[in-house]
mmCIF file of C-alpha atoms in Angstrom:
data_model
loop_
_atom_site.group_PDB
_atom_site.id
_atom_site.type_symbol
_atom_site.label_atom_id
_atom_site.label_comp_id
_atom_site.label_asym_id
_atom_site.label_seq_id
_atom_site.Cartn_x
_atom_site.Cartn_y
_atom_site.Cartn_z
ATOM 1 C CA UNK I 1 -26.143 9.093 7.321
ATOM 2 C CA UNK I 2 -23.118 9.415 5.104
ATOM 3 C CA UNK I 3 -19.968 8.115 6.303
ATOM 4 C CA UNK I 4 -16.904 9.582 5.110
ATOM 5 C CA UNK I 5 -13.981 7.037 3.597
ATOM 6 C CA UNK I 6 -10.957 6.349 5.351
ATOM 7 C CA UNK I 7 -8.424 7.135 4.980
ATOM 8 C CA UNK I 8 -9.731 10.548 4.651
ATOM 9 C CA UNK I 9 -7.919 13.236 2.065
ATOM 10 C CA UNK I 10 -4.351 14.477 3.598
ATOM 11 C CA UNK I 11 -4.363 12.025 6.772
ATOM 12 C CA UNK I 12 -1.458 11.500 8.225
ATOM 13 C CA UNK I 13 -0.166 9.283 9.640
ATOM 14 C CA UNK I 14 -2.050 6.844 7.089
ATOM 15 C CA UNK I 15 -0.681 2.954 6.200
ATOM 16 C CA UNK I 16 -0.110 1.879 3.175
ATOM 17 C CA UNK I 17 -0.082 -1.820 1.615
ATOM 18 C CA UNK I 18 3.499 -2.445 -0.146
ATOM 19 C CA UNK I 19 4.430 -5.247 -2.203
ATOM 20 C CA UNK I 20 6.587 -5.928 -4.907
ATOM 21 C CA UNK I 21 10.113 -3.862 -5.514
ATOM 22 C CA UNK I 22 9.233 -1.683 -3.352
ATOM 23 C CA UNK I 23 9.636 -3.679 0.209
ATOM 24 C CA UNK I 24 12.933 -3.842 -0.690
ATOM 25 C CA UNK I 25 14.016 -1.947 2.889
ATOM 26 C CA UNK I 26 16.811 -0.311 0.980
ATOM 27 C CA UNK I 27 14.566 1.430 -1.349
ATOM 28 C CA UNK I 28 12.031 2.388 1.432
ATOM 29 C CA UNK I 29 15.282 3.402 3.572
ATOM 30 C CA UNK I 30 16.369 5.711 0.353
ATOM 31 C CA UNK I 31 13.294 7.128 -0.202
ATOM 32 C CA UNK I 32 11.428 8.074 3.274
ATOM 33 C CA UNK I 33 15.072 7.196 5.817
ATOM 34 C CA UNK I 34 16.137 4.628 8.383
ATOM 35 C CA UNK I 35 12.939 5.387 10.867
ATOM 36 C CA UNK I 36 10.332 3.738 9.485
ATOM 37 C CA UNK I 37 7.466 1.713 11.002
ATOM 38 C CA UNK I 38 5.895 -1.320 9.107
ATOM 39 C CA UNK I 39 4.734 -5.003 9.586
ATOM 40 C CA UNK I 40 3.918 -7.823 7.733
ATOM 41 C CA UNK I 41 0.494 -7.861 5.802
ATOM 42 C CA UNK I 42 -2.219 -9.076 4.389
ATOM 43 C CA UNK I 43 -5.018 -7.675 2.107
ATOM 44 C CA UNK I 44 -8.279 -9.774 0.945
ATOM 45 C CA UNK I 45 -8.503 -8.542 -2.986
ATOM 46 C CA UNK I 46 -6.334 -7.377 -5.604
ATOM 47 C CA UNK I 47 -4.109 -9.994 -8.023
ATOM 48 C CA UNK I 48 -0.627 -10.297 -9.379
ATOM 49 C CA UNK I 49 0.341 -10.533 -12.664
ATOM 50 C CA UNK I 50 3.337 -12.677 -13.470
ATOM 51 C CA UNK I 51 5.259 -13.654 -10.204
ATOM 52 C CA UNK I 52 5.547 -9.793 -8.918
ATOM 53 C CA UNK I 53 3.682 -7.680 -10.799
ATOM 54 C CA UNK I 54 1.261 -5.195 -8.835
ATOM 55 C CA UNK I 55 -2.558 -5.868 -8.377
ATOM 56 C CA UNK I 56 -5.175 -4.776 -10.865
ATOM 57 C CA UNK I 57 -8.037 -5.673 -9.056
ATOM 58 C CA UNK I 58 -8.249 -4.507 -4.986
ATOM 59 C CA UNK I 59 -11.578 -6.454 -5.516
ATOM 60 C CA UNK I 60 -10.823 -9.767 -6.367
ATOM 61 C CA UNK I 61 -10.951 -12.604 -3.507
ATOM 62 C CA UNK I 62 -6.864 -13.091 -3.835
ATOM 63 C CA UNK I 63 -4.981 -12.745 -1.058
ATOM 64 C CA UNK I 64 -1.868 -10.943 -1.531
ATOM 65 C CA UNK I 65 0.904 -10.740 1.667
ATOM 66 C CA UNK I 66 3.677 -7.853 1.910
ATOM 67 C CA UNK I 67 3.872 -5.458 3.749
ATOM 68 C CA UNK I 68 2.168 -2.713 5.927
ATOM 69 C CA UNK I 69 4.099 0.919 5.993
ATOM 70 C CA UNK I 70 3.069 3.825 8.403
ATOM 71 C CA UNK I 71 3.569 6.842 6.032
ATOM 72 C CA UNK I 72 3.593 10.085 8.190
ATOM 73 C CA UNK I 73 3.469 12.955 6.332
ATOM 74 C CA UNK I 74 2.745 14.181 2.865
ATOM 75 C CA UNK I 75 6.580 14.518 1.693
ATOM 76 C CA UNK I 76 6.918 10.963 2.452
ATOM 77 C CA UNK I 77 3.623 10.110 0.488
ATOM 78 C CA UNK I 78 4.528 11.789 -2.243
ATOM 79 C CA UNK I 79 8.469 10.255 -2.739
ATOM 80 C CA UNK I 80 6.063 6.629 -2.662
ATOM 81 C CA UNK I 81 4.138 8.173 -5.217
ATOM 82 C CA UNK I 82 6.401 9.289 -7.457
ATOM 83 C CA UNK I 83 8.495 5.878 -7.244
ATOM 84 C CA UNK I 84 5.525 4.129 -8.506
ATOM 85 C CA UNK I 85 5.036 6.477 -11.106
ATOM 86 C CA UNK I 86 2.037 7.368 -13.756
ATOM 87 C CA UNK I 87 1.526 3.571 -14.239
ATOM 88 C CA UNK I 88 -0.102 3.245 -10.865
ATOM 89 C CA UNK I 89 -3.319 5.008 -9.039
ATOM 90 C CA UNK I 90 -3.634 5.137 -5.426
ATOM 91 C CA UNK I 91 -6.452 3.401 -3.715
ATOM 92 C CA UNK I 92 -8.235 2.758 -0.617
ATOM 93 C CA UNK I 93 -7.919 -0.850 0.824
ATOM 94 C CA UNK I 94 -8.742 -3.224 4.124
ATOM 95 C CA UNK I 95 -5.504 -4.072 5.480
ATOM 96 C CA UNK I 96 -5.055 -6.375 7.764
ATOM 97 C CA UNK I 97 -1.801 -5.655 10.116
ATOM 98 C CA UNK I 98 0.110 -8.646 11.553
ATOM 99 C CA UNK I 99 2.020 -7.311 14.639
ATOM 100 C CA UNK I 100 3.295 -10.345 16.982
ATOM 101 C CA UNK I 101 1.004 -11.717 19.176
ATOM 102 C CA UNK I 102 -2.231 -10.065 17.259
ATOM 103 C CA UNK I 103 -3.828 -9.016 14.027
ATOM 104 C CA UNK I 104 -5.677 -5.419 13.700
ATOM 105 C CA UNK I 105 -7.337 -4.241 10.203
ATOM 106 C CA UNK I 106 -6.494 -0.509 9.192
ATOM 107 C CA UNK I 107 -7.807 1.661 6.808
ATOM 108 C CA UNK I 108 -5.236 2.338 4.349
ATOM 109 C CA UNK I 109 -3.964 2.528 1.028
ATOM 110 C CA UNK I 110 -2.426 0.929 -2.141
ATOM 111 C CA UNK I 111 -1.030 1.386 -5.415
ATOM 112 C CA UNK I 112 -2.874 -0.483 -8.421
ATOM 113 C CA UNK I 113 -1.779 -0.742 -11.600
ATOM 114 C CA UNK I 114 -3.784 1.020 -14.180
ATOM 115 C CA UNK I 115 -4.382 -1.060 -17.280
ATOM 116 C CA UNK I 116 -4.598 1.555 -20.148
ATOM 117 C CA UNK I 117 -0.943 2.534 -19.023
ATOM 118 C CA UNK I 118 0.122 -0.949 -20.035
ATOM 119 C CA UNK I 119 -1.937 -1.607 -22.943
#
């Protein structure tokens, strides 16, 4: 039995892990408005570079805390995407949702720095 990834291709609403620049709630507030749904987060994997630089590795058994951020539609997606830029691909990721009284893991979604556009 094959079971298809999640998130799947095109669904919406999907979350996405944020960290660095930009959870700054001004630049999220800019680029998708003022109604936006997100929580702190945690994913298992991935590593920072520096004190702030994006992960490399969605793999590696680092915890990294940010930010969780509901994206709802594909215009939305896209502005994220082209904030990041070519540096960065998008991948799939565990992440685990802190709301107040609970924790839930989502399938979502990341950006990761790509190492040849750095080299």
């Amino acid at each position: 039995m094959h079971v298809e990834p999640r998130p799947a291709q095109n669904e919406y609403p999907v979350w996405y892990f944020i960290y660095g620049g930009l959870v700054d709630h001004s630049v999220l507030a800019e680029l998708l408005g003022d109604n936006l749904r997100f929580y702190t987060a945690v994913i298992i994997g991935g590593s920072y570079i520096g004190n702030f630089s994006p992960a490399n590795n969605v793999e590696d058994l680092i915890s990294s805390t940010s930010i969780a951020l509901q994206v709802e539609t594909q215009e939305q997606e896209d502005m994220l995407r082209a904030y990041q830029g070519d540096a960065y691909e998008v991948v799939r990721c565990p992440i685990y949702v802190m709301r107040m009284d609970y924790g839930e893991e989502v399938p979502g979604l990341t950006f990761r720095l790509i190492k040849k556009a750095t080299d």
